[in-house]
Coordinates of C-alpha atoms in Angstrom, one line a residue:
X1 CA -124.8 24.6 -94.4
X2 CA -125.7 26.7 -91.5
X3 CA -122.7 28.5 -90.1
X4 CA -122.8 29.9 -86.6
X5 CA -123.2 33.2 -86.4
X6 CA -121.3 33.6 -83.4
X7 CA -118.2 32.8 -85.8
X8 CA -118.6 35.3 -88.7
X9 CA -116.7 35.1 -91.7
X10 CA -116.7 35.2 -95.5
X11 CA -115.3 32.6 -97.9
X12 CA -113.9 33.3 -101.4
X13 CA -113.2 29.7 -101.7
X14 CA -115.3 27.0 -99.9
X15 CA -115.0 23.0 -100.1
X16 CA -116.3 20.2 -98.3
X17 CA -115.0 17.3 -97.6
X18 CA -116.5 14.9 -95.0
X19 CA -115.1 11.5 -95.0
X20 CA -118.5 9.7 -93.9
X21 CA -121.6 10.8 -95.9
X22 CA -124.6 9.4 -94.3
X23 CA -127.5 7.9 -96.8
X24 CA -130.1 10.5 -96.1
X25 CA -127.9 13.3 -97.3
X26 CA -126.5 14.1 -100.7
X27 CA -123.6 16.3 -101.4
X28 CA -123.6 18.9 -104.5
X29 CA -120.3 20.2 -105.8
X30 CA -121.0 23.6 -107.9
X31 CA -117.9 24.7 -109.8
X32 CA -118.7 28.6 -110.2
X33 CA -115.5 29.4 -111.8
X34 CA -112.0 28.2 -111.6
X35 CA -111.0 27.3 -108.5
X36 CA -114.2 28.7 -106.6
X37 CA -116.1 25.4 -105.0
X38 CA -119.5 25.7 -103.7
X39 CA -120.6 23.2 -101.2
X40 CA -124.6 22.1 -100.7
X41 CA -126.1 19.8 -97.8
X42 CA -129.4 18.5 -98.9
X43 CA -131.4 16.4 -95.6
X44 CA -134.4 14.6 -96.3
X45 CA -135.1 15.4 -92.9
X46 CA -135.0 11.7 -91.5
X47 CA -133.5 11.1 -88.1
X48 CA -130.0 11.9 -87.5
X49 CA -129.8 9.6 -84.5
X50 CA -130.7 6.5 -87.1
X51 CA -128.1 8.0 -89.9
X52 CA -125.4 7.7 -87.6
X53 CA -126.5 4.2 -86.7
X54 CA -126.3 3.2 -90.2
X55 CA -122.6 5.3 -90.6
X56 CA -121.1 3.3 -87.8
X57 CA -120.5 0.6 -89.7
X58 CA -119.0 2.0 -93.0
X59 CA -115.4 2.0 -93.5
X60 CA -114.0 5.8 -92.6
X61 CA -112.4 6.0 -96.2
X62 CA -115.3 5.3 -97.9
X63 CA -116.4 7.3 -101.0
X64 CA -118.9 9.9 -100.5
X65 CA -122.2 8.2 -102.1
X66 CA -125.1 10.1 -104.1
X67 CA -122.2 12.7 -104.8
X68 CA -122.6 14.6 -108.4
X69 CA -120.3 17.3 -110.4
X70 CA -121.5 20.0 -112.3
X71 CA -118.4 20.8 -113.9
X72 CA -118.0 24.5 -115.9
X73 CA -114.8 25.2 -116.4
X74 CA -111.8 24.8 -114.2
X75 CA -110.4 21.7 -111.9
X76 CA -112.4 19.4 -110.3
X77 CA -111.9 19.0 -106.6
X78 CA -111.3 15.6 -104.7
X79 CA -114.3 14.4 -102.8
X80 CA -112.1 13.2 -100.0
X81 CA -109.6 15.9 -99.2
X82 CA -111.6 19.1 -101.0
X83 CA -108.3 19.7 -103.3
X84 CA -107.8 20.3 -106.8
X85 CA -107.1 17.8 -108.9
X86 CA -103.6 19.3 -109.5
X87 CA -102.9 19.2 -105.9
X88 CA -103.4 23.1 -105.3
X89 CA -105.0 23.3 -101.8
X90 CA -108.7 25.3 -102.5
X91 CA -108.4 29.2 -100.6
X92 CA -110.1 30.2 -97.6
X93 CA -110.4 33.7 -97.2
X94 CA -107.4 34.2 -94.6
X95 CA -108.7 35.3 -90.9
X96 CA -110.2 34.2 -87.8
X97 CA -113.8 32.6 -86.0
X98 CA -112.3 34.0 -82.7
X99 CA -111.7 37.5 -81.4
X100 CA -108.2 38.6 -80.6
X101 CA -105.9 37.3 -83.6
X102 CA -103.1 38.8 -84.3
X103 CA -103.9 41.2 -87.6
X104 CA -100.6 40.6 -89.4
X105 CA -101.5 37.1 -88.7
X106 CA -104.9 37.1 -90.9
X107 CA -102.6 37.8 -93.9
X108 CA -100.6 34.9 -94.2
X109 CA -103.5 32.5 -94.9
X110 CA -103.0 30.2 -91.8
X111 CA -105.1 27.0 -92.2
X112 CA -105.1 23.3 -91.2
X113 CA -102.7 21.1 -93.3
X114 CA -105.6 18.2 -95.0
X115 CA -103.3 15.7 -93.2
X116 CA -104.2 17.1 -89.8
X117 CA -107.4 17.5 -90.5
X118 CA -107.8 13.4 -91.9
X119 CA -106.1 13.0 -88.0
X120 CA -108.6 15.2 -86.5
X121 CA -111.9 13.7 -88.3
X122 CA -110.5 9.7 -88.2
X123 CA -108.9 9.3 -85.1
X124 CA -109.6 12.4 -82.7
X125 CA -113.6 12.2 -83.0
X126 CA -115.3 9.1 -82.6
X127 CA -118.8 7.5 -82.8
X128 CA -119.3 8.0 -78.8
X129 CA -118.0 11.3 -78.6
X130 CA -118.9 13.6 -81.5
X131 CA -120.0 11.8 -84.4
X132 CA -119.0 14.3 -87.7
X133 CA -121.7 14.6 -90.5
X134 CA -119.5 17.2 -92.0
X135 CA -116.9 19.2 -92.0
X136 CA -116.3 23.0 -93.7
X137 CA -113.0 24.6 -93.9
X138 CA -113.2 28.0 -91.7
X139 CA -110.9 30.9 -91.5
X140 CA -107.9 28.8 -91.1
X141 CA -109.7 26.3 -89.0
X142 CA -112.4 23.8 -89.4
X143 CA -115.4 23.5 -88.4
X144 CA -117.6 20.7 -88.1
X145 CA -121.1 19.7 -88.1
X146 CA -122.1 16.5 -86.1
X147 CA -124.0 15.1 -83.5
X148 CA -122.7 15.1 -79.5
X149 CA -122.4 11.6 -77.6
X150 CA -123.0 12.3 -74.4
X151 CA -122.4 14.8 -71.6
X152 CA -120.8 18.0 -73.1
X153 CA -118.2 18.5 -71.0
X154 CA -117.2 14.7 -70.9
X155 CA -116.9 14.8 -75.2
X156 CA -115.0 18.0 -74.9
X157 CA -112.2 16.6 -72.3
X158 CA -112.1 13.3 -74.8
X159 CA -111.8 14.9 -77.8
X160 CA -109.0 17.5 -76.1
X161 CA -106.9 14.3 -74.9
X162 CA -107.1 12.7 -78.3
X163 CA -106.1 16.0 -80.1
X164 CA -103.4 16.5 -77.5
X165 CA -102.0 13.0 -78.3
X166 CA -102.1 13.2 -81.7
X167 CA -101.2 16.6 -82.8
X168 CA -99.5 18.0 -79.5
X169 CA -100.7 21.8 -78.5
X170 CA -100.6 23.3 -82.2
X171 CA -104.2 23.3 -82.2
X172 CA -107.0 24.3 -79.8
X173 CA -110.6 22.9 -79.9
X174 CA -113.9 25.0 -79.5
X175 CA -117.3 23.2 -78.5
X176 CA -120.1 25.5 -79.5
X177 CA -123.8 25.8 -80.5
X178 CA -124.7 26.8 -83.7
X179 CA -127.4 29.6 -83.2
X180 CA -129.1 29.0 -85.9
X181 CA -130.6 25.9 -85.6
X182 CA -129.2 24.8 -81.6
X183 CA -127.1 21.9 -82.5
X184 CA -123.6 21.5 -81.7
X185 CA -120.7 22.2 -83.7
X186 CA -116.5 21.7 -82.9
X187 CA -114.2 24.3 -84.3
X188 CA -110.7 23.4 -84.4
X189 CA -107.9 26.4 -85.3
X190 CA -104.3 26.8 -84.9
X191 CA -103.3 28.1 -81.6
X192 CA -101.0 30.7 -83.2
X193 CA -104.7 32.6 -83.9
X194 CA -105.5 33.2 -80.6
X195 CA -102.8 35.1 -79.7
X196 CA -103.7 38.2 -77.6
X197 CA -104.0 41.9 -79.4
X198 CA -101.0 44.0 -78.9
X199 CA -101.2 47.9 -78.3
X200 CA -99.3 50.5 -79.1
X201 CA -99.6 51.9 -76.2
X202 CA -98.4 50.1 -73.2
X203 CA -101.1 49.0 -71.0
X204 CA -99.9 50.2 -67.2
X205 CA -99.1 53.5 -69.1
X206 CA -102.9 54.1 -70.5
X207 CA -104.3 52.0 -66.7
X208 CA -102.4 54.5 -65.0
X209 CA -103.5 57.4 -67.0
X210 CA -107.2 56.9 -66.3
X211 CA -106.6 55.9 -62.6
X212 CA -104.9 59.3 -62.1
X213 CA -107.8 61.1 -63.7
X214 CA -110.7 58.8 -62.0
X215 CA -108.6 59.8 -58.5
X216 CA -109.3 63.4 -59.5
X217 CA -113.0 62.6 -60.5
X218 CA -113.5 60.8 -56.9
X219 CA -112.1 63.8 -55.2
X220 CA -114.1 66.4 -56.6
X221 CA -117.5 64.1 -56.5
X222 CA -117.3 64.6 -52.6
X223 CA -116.7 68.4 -52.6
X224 CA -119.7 69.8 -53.8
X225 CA -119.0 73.4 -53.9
X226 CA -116.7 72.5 -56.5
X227 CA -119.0 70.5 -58.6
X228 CA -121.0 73.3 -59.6
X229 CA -118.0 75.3 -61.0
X230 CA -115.7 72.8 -62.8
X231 CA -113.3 75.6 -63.8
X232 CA -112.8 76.9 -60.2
X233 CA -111.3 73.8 -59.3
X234 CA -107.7 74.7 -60.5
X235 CA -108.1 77.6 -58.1
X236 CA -109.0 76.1 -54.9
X237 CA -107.3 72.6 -55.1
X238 CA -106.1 72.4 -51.2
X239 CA -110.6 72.3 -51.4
X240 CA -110.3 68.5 -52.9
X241 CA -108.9 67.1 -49.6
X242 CA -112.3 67.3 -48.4
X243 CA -113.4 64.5 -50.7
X244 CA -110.5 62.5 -49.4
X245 CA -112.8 60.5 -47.1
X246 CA -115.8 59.4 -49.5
X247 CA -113.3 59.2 -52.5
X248 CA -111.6 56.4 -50.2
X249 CA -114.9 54.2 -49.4
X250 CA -116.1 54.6 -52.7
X251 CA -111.7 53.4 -54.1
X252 CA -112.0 50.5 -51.3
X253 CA -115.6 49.1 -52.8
X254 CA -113.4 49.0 -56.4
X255 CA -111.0 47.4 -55.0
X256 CA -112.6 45.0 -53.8
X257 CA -114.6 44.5 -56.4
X258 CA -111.7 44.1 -58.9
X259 CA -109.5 42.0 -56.2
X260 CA -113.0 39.4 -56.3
X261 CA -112.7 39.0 -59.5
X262 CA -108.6 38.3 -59.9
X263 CA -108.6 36.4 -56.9
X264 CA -111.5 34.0 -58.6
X265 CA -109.9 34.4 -62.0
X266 CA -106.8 32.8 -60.8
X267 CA -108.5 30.0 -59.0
X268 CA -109.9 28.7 -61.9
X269 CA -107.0 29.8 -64.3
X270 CA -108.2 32.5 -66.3
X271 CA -106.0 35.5 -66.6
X272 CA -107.3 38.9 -66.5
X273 CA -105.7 42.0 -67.9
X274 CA -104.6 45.6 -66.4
X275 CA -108.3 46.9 -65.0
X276 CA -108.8 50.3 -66.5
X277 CA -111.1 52.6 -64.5
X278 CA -113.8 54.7 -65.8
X279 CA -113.8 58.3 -64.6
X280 CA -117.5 59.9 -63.9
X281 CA -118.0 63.4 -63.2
X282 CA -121.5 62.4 -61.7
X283 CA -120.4 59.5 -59.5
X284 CA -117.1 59.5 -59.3
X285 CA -116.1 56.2 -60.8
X286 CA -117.9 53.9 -63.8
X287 CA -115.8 51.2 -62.5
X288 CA -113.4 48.8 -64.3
X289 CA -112.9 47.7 -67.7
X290 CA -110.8 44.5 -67.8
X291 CA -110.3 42.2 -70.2
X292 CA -110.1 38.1 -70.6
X293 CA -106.8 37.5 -72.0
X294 CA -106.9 33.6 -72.3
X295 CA -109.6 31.5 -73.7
X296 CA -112.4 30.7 -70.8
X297 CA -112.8 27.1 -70.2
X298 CA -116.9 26.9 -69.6
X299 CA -119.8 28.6 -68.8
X300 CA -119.1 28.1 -65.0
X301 CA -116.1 29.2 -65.0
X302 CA -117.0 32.4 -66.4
X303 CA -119.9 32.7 -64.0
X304 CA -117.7 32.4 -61.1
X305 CA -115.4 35.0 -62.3
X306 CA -118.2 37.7 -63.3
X307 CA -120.2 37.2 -60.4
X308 CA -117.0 37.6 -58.0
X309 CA -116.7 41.3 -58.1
X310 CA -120.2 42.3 -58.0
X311 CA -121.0 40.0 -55.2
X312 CA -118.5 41.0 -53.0
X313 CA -118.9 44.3 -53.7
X314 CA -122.4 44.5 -52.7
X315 CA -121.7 42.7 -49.6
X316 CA -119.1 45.2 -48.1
X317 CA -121.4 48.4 -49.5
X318 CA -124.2 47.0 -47.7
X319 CA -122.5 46.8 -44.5
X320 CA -121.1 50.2 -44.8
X321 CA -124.6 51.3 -46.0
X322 CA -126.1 49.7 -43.1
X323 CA -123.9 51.1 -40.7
X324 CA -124.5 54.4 -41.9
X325 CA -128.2 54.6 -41.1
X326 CA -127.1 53.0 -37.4
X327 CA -124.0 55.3 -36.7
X328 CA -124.8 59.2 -35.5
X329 CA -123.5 61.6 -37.3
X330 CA -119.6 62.1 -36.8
X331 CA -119.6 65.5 -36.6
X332 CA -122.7 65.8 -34.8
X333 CA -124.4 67.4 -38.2
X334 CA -123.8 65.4 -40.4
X335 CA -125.4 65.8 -44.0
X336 CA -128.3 67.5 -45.0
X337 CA -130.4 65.6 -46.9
X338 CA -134.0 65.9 -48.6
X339 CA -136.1 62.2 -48.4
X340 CA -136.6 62.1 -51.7
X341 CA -132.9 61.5 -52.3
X342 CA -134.0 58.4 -50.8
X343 CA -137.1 57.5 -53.7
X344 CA -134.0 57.2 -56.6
X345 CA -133.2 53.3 -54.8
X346 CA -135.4 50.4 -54.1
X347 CA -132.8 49.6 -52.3
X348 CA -131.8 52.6 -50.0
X349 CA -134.9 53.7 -50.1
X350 CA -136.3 50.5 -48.4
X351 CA -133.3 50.5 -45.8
X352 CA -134.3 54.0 -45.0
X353 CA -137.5 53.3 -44.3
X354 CA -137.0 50.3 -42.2
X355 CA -134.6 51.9 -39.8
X356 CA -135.5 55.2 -39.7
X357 CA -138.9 54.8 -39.6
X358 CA -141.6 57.9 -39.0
X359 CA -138.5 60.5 -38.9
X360 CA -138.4 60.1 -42.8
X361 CA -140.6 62.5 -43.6
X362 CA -141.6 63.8 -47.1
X363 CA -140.3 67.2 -47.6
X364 CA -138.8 66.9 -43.9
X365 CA -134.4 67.1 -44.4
X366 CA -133.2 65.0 -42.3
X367 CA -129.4 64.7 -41.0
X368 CA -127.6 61.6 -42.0
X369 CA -124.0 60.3 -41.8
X370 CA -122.0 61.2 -44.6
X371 CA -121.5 56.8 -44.9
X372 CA -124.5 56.3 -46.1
X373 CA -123.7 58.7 -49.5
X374 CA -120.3 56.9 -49.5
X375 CA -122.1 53.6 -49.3
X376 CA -124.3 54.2 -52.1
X377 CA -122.3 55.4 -54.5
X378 CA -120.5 52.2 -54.4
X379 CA -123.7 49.7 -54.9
X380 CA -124.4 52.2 -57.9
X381 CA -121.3 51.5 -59.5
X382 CA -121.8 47.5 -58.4
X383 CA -125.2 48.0 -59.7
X384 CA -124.7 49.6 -63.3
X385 CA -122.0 47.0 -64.1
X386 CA -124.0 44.4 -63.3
X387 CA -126.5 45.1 -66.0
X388 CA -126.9 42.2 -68.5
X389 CA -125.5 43.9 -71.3
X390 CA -123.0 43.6 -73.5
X391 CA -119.2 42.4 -71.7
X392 CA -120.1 43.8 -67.9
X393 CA -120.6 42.1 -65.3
X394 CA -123.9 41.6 -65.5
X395 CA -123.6 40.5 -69.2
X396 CA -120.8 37.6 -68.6
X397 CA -123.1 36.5 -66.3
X398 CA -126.4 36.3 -68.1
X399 CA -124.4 34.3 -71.1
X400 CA -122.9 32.0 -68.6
X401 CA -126.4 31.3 -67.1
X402 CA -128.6 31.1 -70.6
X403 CA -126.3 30.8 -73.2
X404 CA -125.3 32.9 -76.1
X405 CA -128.9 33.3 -78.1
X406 CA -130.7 33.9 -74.9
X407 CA -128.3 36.8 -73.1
X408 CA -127.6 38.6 -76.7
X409 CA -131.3 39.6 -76.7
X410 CA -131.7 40.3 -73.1
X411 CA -128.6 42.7 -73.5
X412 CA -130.0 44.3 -76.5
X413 CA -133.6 44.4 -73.9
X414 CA -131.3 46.1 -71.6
X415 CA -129.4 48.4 -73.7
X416 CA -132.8 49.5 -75.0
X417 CA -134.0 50.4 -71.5
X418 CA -130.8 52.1 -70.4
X419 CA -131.0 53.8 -74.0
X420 CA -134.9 55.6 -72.6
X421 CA -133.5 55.9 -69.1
X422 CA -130.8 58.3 -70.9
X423 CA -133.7 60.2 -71.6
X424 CA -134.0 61.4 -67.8
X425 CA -131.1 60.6 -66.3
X426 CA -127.3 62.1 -67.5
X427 CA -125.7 59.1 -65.9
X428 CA -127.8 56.8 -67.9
X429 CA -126.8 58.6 -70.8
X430 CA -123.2 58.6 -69.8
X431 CA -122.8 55.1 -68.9
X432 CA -125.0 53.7 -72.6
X433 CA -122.2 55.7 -74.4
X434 CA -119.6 53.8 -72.9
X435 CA -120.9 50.4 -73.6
X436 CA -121.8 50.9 -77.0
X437 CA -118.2 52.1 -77.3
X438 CA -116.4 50.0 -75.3
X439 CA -118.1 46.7 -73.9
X440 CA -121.2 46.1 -76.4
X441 CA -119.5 42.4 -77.0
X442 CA -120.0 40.1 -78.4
X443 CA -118.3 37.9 -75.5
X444 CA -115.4 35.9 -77.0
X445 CA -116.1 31.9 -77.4
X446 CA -115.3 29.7 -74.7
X447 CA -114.0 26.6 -75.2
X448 CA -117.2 24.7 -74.5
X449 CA -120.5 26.4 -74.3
X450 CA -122.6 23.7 -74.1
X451 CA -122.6 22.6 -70.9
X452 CA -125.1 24.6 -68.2
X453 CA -123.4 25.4 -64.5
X454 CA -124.3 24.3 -61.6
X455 CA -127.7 25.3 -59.7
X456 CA -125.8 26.8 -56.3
X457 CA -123.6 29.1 -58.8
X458 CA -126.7 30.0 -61.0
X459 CA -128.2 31.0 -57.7
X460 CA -125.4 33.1 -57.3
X461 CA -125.7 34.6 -60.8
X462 CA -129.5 35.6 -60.0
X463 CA -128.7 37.2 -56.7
X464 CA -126.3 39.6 -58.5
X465 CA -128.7 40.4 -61.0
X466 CA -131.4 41.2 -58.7
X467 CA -129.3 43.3 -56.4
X468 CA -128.2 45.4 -59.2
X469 CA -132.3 45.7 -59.9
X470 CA -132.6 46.4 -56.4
X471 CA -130.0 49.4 -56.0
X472 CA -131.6 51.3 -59.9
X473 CA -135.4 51.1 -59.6
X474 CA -136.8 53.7 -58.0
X475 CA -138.7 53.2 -54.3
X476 CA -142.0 53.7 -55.4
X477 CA -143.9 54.3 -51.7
X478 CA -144.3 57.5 -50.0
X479 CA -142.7 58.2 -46.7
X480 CA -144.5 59.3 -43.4
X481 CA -146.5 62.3 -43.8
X482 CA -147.2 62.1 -40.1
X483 CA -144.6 64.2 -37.4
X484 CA -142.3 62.3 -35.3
X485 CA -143.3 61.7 -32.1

C-alpha cells in the first residue's frame, strides 16, 4: 500500500483491516514474528469504479474474501478489527502524520479506539461520499484508501458533519492526495495531536528581540557612511537619525504587508502567530516570519492569505515608487545616483526609463529623490518573499495554486536558482541561508487539498508571482547614450 509521502512515518507494527474487500483485490496477512503483522494489497488492475459497484451491495460486516494466513509463530490477528486473537490491540509506532504535535504527546501511543474506527468506516463514510477500499492504522490515526464521490469539497463538509455527529470534536478529518500515485486518501487523527508547539521561550520576548535589532538594521541601511564601518557605529549613534526617514517607508511597506495578511487571515479564520522580522545588514529588513497556528481549511483559503501581504505591499511601494520619479528632489539635491543602479530591476529599471526618458543616461549620475531608494527596498523585500519556495509567500501560494507535487519541485527549481544567484549576489546568499534554515517547509496539510481555487484568486496568485519576477530580474536594455536636449 502506497502511503503518502506528505505523511511520513514508520511502523513497528502494521495491520489492516478494511471491512469491505472488493473482488479484484486479495489481502495477504504475513506474520513476521510475534506480534509484528505485515499487510499486502494485491490489484489485478481492473476498474475501481466497477469494484465499488459490485461492493455496494455487500453487507458492511462481511468477511474479507480471498484472505490467506501464513502463520509462523505468534497470534493470529482478526481480519475485521486487525487485533490479536487475545484481544491485545497490534502497536503503531506512537507519533504523528501532521506537523506541530505536542512531543511528550508522541510517547504515550495515542491511537483510535477500533470501536471508533468501525463508526468512522460504517456510518461516517458512505458509497456517495468516499467509498473506503482500505484502511491502515497511521501514527495514532487512520488512514484510508478509497475512491472520492463527488466534488471534493462537498465529500469533505459531509463526511465532517457525520464525524461531528457521531464522535463529537475528538477527532479531526484530513482530505489529501496521495503523491504517489494522485488518488485521494482521508486521514482521521485525534485532535489532541494537533496541538500547537510550545517554546521555551516566550514568543513576544524572542518577536521583540529581533524587531529591536531589525530597527537598528533599518537605521543604519539609510546612513551610508556608517555602513562601510560597522564598528564606528557605536561612536557616532546621534548619525542613525538620518536613516529615520527611509527606515520608516521601508517599516510602513512591512506593516502593511503583515497587517494584509492578519486582516485576511482572520476573515477567513485562520490564526497567525507573533510575526518575527528578519534583520538584513544589506537591505535593512528580510521581512516576516509568521507561522499558521491552526489547521488551514483549503487551498483557497491559503491562497487568499499568502497573496494578501505581498499584494498589498506591492501596491503601496509602487505608488511611493512612482511618486518618487515624479516628485523633485526635497532638498533640491537629492541623491546621487549612477544609471546602472537602475539595470539590477526589471521593474525600476523599466519605470526609470519611461518617465525619465533621454536624461537616463549610461554613465551619466543623475539626481533622484531619496523615495524612489525607500520605494525599492520595500518591493525587494515583497519581491524575495514572494519566491515560490519553501513556506514564503511565494511558496504558500504556488501550493495553493498547483498542489503539493507540483509547488515542491518548483521550490526546489527555485531554491536552486537562488542557490547560483548566491554566487553573485551577498543578499542572495543571505536570504538562501535563511530558508533552508528557517522556511524550507514542507507546508503543513490542510484539511482538504483536493479541491482547486477559484480562477479570479488564481489570477491573483499569478500577479504576485510575476511582480516578484518583475522587481529581481535584471533590466536588460541599455539607456540613452544620446545628451539631453
Amino acid at each position: 500500500m502506497n502511503l503518502p509521502a506528505i505523511l511520513p512515518c514508520c511502523f513497528n507494527r502494521l495491520h489492516c483491516s478494511p471491512s469491505i474487500t472488493p473482488p479484484t483485490h486479495f489481502l495477504r496477512f504475513v506474520i513476521r514474528k510475534k506480534g509484528s503483522v505485515v499487510c499486502r494489497l494485491s490489484d489485478n488492475n481492473k476498474d475501481d469504479d466497477s469494484v465499488q459497484d459490485n461492493n455496494s451491495h455487500q453487507d458492511n460486516d462481511q468477511p474479507l474474501e480471498n484472505t490467506s494466513l501464513e502463520n509462523n509463530d505468534g497470534p493470529q490477528p482478526d481480519q475485521q478489527t486487525g487485533l490479536e486473537q487475545d484481544g491485545t490491540d497490534v502497536q503503531v509506532a506512537s507519533g504523528s502524520p501532521l506537523p506541530g504535535v505536542k512531543p511528550q504527546q508522541l510517547n504515550e501511543s495515542i491511537r483510535i479506539p477500533k470501536e471508533t474506527v468501525e463508526i468512522l468506516r460504517n456510518q461516517v463514510f458512505s458509497f456517495d461520499t468516499f467509498f473506503v477500499t482500505s484502511q491502515e492504522p497511521y501514527e495514532g490515526g487512520v488512514l484510508f484508501n478509497g475512491n472520492l464521490r463527488g466534488q471534493a469539497a462537498k465529500t469533505y463538509e459531509k463526511v465532517s458533519k457525520r464525524m461531528q455527529e457521531k464522535l463529537g470534536d475528538d477527532y479531526k478529518l484530513f482530505l489529501l492526495i496521495n503523491p504517489e500515485d494522485d488518488k485521494p486518501v482521508a486521514v482521521v487523527v485525534p485532535r489532541m495531536t494537533l496541538q500547537p508547539e510550545t517554546t521555551a521561550v516566550p514568543e513576544w520576548f524572542a518577536a521583540g528581540a529581533f524587531g529591536l535589532v531589525t530597527v537598528f538594521t533599518l537605521l543604519l541601511r539609510n546612513v551610508p557612511a556608517l555602513q562601510s564601518n560597522l564598528l564606528s557605529v557605536f561612536d557616532n549613534l546621534d548619525l542613525l537619525k538620518d536613516g529615520l526617514p527611509g527606515a520608516l517607508i521601508t517599516a510602513f511597506l512591512l506593516g502593511v504587508h503583515e497587517v494584509s495578511h492578519h486582516l485576511v487571515a482572520t476573515e477567513v479564520g485562520i490564526k497567525l502567530g507573533i510575526p518575527y522580522f528578519v534583520p538584513s545588514w544589506q537591505i535593512g529588513c528580510f521581512g516576516a516570519i509568521t507561522r499558521i497556528l491552526n489547521v488551514v481549511p483549503n487551498r483557497e483559503d491559503l491562497l487568499k492569505v499568502a497573496a494578501a501581504g505581498p499584494l498589498a505591499g506591492f501596491s503601496v511601494g509602487f505608488i511611493l515608487l512612482l511618486s518618487g520619479f515624479i516628485l523633485p528632489p526635497s532638498d533640491g539635491i537629492g541623491i546621487i545616483v549612477d544609471p546602472s543602479v537602475f539595470h539590477e530591476s526589471f521593474l525600476a529599471g523599466g519605470i526609470a526609463k519611461l518617465l525619465l526618458g533621454d536624461v537616463l543616461q549610461e554613465g551619466s549620475p543623475i539626481s533622484v529623490n531619496p523615495l524612489v531608494i525607500w520605494a525599492w527596498a520595500g518591493l525587494v523585500i515583497n519581491a524575495i518573499n514572494s519566491i515560490p519556495a519553501g513556506e514564503l509567500d511565494g511558496g504558500r501560494i504556488a501550493f495553493a495554486m498547483w498542489g503539493r507535487k507540483a509547488s515542491a519541485r518548483l521550490s526546489a527549481f527555485s531554491i536552486g536558482l537562488l542557490g547560483i544567484s548566491s554566487l553573485f549576489n551577498d543578499v542572495a546568499f543571505y536570504w538562501l541561508v535563511l530558508i533552508f534554515f528557517l522556511q524550507r517547509g514542507p507546508i503543513a496539510p490542510l484539511s482538504e487539498e483536493l479541491t482547486h481555487p477559484q480562477n479570479k484568486y488564481m489570477a491573483l496568485g499569478v500577479v504576485v508571482l510575476f511582480l516578484g519576477l518583475l522587481v529581481c530580474l535584471p533590466y536588460p536594455f541599455p539607456f540613452s547614450n544620446q545628451p539631453a536636449l
